[in-house]
Tab-separated table of C-alpha atoms in Angstrom:
chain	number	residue	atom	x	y	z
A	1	UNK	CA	-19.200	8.943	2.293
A	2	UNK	CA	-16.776	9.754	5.216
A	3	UNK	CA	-13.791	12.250	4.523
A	4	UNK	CA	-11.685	8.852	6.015
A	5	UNK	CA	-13.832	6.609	3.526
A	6	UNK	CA	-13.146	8.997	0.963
A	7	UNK	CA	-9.184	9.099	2.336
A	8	UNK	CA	-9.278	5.040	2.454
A	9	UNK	CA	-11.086	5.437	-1.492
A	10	UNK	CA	-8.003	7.439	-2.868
A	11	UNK	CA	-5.450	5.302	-0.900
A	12	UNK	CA	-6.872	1.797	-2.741
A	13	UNK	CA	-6.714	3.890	-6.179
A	14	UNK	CA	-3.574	4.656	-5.676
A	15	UNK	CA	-1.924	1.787	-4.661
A	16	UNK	CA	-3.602	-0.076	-7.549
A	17	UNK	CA	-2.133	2.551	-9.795
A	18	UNK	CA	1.459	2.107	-8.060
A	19	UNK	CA	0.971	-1.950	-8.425
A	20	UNK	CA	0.064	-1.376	-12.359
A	21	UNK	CA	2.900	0.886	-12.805
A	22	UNK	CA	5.116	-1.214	-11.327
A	23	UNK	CA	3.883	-4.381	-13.230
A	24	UNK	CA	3.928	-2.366	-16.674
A	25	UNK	CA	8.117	-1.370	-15.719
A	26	UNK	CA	8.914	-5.210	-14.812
A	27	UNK	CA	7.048	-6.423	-17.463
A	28	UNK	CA	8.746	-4.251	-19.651
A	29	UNK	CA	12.148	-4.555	-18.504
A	30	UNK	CA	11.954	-8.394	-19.509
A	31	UNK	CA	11.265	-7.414	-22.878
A	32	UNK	CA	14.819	-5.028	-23.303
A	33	UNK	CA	17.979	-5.526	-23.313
A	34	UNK	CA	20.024	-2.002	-23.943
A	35	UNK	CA	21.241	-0.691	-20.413
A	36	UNK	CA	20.235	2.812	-20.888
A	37	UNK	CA	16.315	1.635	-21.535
A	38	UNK	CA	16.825	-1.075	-18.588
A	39	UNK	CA	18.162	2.052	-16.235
A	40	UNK	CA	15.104	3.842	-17.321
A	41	UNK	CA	13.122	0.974	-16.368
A	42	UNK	CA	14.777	0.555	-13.024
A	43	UNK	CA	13.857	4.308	-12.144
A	44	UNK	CA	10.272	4.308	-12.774
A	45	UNK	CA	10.145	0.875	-10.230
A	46	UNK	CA	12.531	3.069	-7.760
A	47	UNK	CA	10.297	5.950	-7.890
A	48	UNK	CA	7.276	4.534	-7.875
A	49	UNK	CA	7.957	2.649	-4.924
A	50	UNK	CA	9.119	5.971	-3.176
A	51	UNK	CA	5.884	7.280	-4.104
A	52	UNK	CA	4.013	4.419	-2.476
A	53	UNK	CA	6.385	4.479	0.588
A	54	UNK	CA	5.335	8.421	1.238
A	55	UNK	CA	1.474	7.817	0.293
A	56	UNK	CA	1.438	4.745	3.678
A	57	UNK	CA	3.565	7.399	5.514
A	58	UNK	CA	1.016	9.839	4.996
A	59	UNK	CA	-2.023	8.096	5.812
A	60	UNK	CA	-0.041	6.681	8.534
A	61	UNK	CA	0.861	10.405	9.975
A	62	UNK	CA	-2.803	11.523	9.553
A	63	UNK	CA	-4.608	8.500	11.620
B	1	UNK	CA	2.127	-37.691	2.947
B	2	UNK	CA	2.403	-34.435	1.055
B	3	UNK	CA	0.134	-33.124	-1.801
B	4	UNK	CA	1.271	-33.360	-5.016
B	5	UNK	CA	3.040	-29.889	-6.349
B	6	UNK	CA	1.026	-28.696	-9.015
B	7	UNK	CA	1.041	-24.998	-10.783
B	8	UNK	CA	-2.465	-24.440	-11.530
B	9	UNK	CA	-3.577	-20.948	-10.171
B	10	UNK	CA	-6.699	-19.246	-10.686
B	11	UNK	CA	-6.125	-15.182	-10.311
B	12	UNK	CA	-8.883	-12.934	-9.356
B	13	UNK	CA	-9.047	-9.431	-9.342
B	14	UNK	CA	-11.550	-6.604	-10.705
B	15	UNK	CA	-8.340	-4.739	-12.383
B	16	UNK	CA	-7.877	-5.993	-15.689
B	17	UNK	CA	-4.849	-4.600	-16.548
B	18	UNK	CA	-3.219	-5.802	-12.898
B	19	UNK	CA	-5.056	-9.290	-14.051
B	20	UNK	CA	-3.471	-9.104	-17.288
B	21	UNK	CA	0.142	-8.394	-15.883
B	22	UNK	CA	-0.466	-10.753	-13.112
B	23	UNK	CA	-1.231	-13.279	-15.510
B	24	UNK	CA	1.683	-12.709	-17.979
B	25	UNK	CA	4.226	-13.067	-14.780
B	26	UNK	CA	2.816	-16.320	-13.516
B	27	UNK	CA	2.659	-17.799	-16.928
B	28	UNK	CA	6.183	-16.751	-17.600
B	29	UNK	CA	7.312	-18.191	-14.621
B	30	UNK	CA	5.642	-21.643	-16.016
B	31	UNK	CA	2.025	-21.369	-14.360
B	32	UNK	CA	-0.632	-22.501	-15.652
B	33	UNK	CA	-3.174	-19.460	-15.199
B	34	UNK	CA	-6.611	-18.864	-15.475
B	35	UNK	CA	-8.342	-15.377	-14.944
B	36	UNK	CA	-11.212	-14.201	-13.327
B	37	UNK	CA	-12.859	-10.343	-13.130
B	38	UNK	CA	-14.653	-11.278	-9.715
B	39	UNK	CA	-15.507	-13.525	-7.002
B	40	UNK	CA	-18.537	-14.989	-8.489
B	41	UNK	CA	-16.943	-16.003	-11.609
B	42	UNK	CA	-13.323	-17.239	-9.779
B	43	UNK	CA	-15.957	-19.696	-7.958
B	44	UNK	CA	-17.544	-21.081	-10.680
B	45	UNK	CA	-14.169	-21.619	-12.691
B	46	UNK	CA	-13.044	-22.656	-9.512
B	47	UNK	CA	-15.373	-25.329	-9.620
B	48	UNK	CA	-15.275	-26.438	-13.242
B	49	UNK	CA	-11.510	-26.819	-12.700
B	50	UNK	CA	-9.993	-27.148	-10.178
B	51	UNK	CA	-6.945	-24.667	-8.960
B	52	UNK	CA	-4.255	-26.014	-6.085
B	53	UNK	CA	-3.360	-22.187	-5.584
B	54	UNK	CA	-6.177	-19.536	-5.581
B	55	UNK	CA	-4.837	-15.558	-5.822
B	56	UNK	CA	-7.553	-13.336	-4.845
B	57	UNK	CA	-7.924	-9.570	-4.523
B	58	UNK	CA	-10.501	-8.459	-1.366
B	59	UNK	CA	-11.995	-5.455	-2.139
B	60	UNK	CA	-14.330	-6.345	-5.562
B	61	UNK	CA	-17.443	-4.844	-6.706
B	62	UNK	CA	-18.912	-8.622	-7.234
B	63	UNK	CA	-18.329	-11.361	-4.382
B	64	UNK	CA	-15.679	-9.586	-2.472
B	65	UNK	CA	-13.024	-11.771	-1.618
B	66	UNK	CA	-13.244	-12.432	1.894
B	67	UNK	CA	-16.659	-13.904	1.026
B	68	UNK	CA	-14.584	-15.688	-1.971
B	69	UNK	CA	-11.892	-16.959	0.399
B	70	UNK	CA	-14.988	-18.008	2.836
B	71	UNK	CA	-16.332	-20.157	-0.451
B	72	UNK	CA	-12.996	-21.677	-1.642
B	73	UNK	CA	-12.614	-23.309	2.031
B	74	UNK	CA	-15.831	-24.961	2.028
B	75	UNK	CA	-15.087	-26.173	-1.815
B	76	UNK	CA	-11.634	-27.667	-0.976
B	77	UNK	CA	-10.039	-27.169	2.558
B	78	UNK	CA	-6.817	-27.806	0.702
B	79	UNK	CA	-6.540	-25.118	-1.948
B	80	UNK	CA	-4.033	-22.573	-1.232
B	81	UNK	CA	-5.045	-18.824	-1.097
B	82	UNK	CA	-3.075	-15.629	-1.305
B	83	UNK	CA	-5.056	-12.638	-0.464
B	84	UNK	CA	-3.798	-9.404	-2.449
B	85	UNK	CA	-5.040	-5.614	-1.185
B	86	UNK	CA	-4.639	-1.798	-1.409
B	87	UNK	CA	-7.245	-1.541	1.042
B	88	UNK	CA	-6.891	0.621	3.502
B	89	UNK	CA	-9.185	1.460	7.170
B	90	UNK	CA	-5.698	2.525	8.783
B	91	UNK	CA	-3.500	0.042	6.363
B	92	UNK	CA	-3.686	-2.496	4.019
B	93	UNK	CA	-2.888	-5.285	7.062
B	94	UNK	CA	-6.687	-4.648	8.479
B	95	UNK	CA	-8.420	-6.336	5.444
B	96	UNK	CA	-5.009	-8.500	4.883
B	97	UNK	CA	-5.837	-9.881	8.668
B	98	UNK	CA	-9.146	-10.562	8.279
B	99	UNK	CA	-7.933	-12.487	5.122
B	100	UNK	CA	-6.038	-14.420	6.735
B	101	UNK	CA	-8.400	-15.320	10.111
B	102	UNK	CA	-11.087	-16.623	7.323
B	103	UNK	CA	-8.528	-18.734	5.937
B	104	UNK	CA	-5.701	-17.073	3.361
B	105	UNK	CA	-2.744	-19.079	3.654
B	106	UNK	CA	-0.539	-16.119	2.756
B	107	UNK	CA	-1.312	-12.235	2.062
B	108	UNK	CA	0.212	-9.487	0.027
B	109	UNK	CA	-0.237	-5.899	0.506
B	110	UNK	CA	0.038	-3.918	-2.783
B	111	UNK	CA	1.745	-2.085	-4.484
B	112	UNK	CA	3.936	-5.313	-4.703
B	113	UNK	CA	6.083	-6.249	-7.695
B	114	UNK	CA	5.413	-9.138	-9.817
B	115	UNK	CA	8.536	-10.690	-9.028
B	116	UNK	CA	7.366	-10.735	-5.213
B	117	UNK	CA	4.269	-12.598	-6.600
B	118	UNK	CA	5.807	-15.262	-8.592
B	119	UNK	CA	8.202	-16.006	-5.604
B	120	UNK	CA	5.383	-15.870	-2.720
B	121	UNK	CA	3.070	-18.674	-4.762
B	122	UNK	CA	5.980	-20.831	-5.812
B	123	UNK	CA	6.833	-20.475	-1.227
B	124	UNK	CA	3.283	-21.434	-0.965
B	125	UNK	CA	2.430	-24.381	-3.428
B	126	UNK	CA	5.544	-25.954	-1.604
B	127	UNK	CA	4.405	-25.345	1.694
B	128	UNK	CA	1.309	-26.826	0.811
B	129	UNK	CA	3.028	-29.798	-0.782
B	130	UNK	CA	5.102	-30.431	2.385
B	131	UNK	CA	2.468	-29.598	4.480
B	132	UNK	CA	0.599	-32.962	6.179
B	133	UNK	CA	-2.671	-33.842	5.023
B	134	UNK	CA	-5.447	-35.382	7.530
Protein backbone atom coordinates (compact mmCIF):
# COMPACT_ATOMS: atom_id res chain seq x y z
CA UNK A 1 0.00 0.00 0.00
CA UNK A 2 0.79 3.67 -0.99
CA UNK A 3 1.67 6.23 1.89
CA UNK A 4 -1.57 8.24 -0.03
CA UNK A 5 -3.57 4.80 0.06
CA UNK A 6 -2.57 4.44 3.47
CA UNK A 7 -3.46 8.51 3.99
CA UNK A 8 -6.93 7.85 1.98
CA UNK A 9 -7.23 4.37 4.59
CA UNK A 10 -7.05 6.59 7.82
CA UNK A 11 -9.19 9.42 6.28
CA UNK A 12 -12.34 6.72 5.56
CA UNK A 13 -11.70 5.43 9.32
CA UNK A 14 -12.00 8.46 10.51
CA UNK A 15 -14.77 9.92 9.03
CA UNK A 16 -16.74 6.73 9.80
CA UNK A 17 -15.71 7.24 13.38
CA UNK A 18 -16.83 11.09 13.21
CA UNK A 19 -20.31 9.86 11.44
CA UNK A 20 -20.78 7.17 14.47
CA UNK A 21 -19.97 9.69 16.99
CA UNK A 22 -22.12 11.99 15.72
CA UNK A 23 -25.06 9.48 15.28
CA UNK A 24 -24.45 8.07 18.96
CA UNK A 25 -24.78 12.26 20.32
CA UNK A 26 -28.12 12.79 18.14
CA UNK A 27 -29.38 9.67 18.94
CA UNK A 28 -28.82 10.33 22.35
CA UNK A 29 -29.93 13.74 22.65
CA UNK A 30 -33.54 12.46 21.59
CA UNK A 31 -33.55 10.31 24.45
CA UNK A 32 -32.89 13.47 27.29
CA UNK A 33 -34.46 16.05 28.32
CA UNK A 34 -32.33 18.01 31.25
CA UNK A 35 -30.47 21.05 29.54
CA UNK A 36 -27.20 20.51 31.14
CA UNK A 37 -27.03 16.68 29.56
CA UNK A 38 -28.61 18.19 26.17
CA UNK A 39 -25.59 21.02 26.27
CA UNK A 40 -23.28 18.16 26.76
CA UNK A 41 -24.75 16.52 23.89
CA UNK A 42 -24.62 19.56 21.70
CA UNK A 43 -20.72 19.82 22.37
CA UNK A 44 -19.64 16.47 21.45
CA UNK A 45 -21.75 17.13 17.80
CA UNK A 46 -19.88 20.75 17.79
CA UNK A 47 -16.61 19.25 18.34
CA UNK A 48 -16.75 16.48 16.49
CA UNK A 49 -17.67 18.27 13.54
CA UNK A 50 -14.61 20.67 14.15
CA UNK A 51 -12.61 17.66 14.21
CA UNK A 52 -13.89 16.47 10.86
CA UNK A 53 -13.69 20.05 9.39
CA UNK A 54 -9.66 20.11 10.28
CA UNK A 55 -9.10 16.27 9.23
CA UNK A 56 -10.66 17.49 5.11
CA UNK A 57 -8.50 20.64 5.71
CA UNK A 58 -5.63 18.60 6.25
CA UNK A 59 -5.78 16.18 3.59
CA UNK A 60 -6.84 19.03 1.56
CA UNK A 61 -3.44 21.11 2.49
CA UNK A 62 -1.28 17.97 1.90
CA UNK A 63 -2.59 17.03 -1.85
CA UNK B 1 -48.18 11.04 -13.66
CA UNK B 2 -46.06 10.82 -10.54
CA UNK B 3 -45.04 7.65 -8.57
CA UNK B 4 -46.71 6.93 -5.67
CA UNK B 5 -44.76 8.28 -2.31
CA UNK B 6 -43.87 5.41 -0.44
CA UNK B 7 -41.23 5.10 2.68
CA UNK B 8 -39.72 1.84 2.15
CA UNK B 9 -35.82 2.14 2.24
CA UNK B 10 -33.38 -0.49 2.21
CA UNK B 11 -29.92 0.82 4.02
CA UNK B 12 -26.65 -0.67 3.21
CA UNK B 13 -23.52 -0.25 4.75
CA UNK B 14 -20.60 -2.62 6.15
CA UNK B 15 -20.69 -0.47 9.61
CA UNK B 16 -23.03 -1.97 11.84
CA UNK B 17 -23.19 0.37 14.36
CA UNK B 18 -23.63 3.42 11.55
CA UNK B 19 -26.39 0.74 10.13
CA UNK B 20 -27.86 0.45 13.41
CA UNK B 21 -28.09 4.33 14.05
CA UNK B 22 -29.02 4.87 10.52
CA UNK B 23 -31.73 2.60 10.96
CA UNK B 24 -33.10 3.89 14.33
CA UNK B 25 -33.28 7.61 12.63
CA UNK B 26 -35.19 6.56 9.56
CA UNK B 27 -37.55 4.45 11.53
CA UNK B 28 -38.12 7.25 13.94
CA UNK B 29 -38.81 9.50 11.35
CA UNK B 30 -41.68 6.83 10.20
CA UNK B 31 -39.59 4.67 7.59
CA UNK B 32 -40.04 1.58 7.04
CA UNK B 33 -36.32 0.14 7.08
CA UNK B 34 -34.65 -2.81 6.22
CA UNK B 35 -30.81 -3.45 6.73
CA UNK B 36 -28.22 -4.87 4.86
CA UNK B 37 -24.19 -5.55 5.83
CA UNK B 38 -23.24 -5.47 1.98
CA UNK B 39 -24.00 -5.15 -1.55
CA UNK B 40 -24.67 -8.70 -2.24
CA UNK B 41 -27.16 -9.11 0.40
CA UNK B 42 -28.94 -5.31 -0.20
CA UNK B 43 -29.53 -6.99 -3.82
CA UNK B 44 -31.07 -9.94 -2.93
CA UNK B 45 -33.42 -8.20 -0.25
CA UNK B 46 -33.68 -5.79 -2.81
CA UNK B 47 -35.21 -8.23 -4.87
CA UNK B 48 -37.40 -10.17 -2.47
CA UNK B 49 -38.92 -6.78 -1.59
CA UNK B 50 -38.92 -4.26 -3.15
CA UNK B 51 -37.46 -0.67 -1.77
CA UNK B 52 -38.66 2.86 -3.61
CA UNK B 53 -35.47 4.48 -1.88
CA UNK B 54 -32.14 2.51 -1.77
CA UNK B 55 -29.23 4.15 0.79
CA UNK B 56 -25.99 2.70 -0.03
CA UNK B 57 -22.47 3.14 1.30
CA UNK B 58 -19.53 2.75 -1.71
CA UNK B 59 -16.62 1.56 -0.29
CA UNK B 60 -17.68 -2.30 1.09
CA UNK B 61 -15.63 -5.28 1.47
CA UNK B 62 -18.57 -7.38 -0.44
CA UNK B 63 -20.23 -5.86 -3.74
CA UNK B 64 -19.01 -2.37 -3.39
CA UNK B 65 -21.59 -0.03 -4.03
CA UNK B 66 -20.94 1.48 -7.21
CA UNK B 67 -21.27 -2.08 -8.55
CA UNK B 68 -24.56 -2.14 -6.18
CA UNK B 69 -25.87 1.15 -7.59
CA UNK B 70 -24.86 -0.39 -11.23
CA UNK B 71 -27.33 -3.54 -10.14
CA UNK B 72 -30.26 -1.57 -8.58
CA UNK B 73 -30.61 0.37 -12.10
CA UNK B 74 -30.89 -2.60 -14.13
CA UNK B 75 -33.48 -4.13 -11.35
CA UNK B 76 -35.76 -1.02 -11.34
CA UNK B 77 -34.74 2.22 -13.29
CA UNK B 78 -37.06 3.89 -10.84
CA UNK B 79 -35.69 3.19 -7.38
CA UNK B 80 -34.14 6.07 -5.78
CA UNK B 81 -30.46 5.87 -4.56
CA UNK B 82 -28.45 7.93 -2.14
CA UNK B 83 -24.85 7.16 -2.21
CA UNK B 84 -23.13 7.71 1.36
CA UNK B 85 -18.96 7.90 1.62
CA UNK B 86 -15.85 8.73 3.72
CA UNK B 87 -13.88 7.82 0.87
CA UNK B 88 -11.31 9.71 0.05
CA UNK B 89 -8.54 9.78 -3.38
CA UNK B 90 -8.34 13.72 -2.79
CA UNK B 91 -12.10 13.95 -1.15
CA UNK B 92 -15.02 12.20 -0.54
CA UNK B 93 -16.74 13.99 -3.93
CA UNK B 94 -14.34 11.60 -6.26
CA UNK B 95 -16.19 8.32 -5.31
CA UNK B 96 -19.49 10.58 -4.52
CA UNK B 97 -19.16 11.60 -8.49
CA UNK B 98 -18.68 8.50 -9.80
CA UNK B 99 -21.84 7.61 -7.71
CA UNK B 100 -23.68 9.73 -9.13
CA UNK B 101 -22.50 9.32 -13.16
CA UNK B 102 -23.59 5.42 -12.61
CA UNK B 103 -26.81 6.54 -11.48
CA UNK B 104 -27.23 7.87 -7.55
CA UNK B 105 -29.95 10.21 -7.54
CA UNK B 106 -28.46 12.08 -4.59
CA UNK B 107 -25.02 11.68 -2.55
CA UNK B 108 -23.84 12.35 0.94
CA UNK B 109 -20.38 12.78 2.04
CA UNK B 110 -19.84 11.64 5.68
CA UNK B 111 -19.41 12.50 8.55
CA UNK B 112 -23.09 13.74 8.10
CA UNK B 113 -25.67 13.88 10.89
CA UNK B 114 -28.64 11.77 10.97
CA UNK B 115 -30.87 14.57 10.86
CA UNK B 116 -29.23 15.52 7.35
CA UNK B 117 -30.19 11.91 6.37
CA UNK B 118 -33.73 11.77 7.32
CA UNK B 119 -34.26 15.20 5.55
CA UNK B 120 -32.18 14.32 2.21
CA UNK B 121 -34.46 10.88 1.62
CA UNK B 122 -37.74 12.46 2.61
CA UNK B 123 -36.23 15.58 -0.53
CA UNK B 124 -35.70 12.57 -2.58
CA UNK B 125 -38.77 10.13 -2.33
CA UNK B 126 -40.67 13.44 -3.27
CA UNK B 127 -38.64 14.26 -6.06
CA UNK B 128 -39.11 10.96 -7.26
CA UNK B 129 -42.84 11.14 -6.70
CA UNK B 130 -43.10 14.41 -8.68
CA UNK B 131 -40.74 13.38 -11.00
CA UNK B 132 -42.44 12.15 -14.64
CA UNK B 133 -42.41 8.65 -15.42
CA UNK B 134 -41.93 7.35 -19.22
Amino acid sequence: MTSLEEDAAILHALNNLFGKILGAAELALDLVDQPDVRHELETVLRLTEEAAALVAAFRTAAS
Amino acid sequence: MGRTLSNRVLLIDDDIELLRQMSRALFSAGFDVEAAPDGLVGLERFQANRSDLVITDLIMPTREGVETIVALRKLSPDVRIIAISGGYRVGPADFLNLARHVGADDVLAKPFRLAELVALAVRSLKDGATRPTA
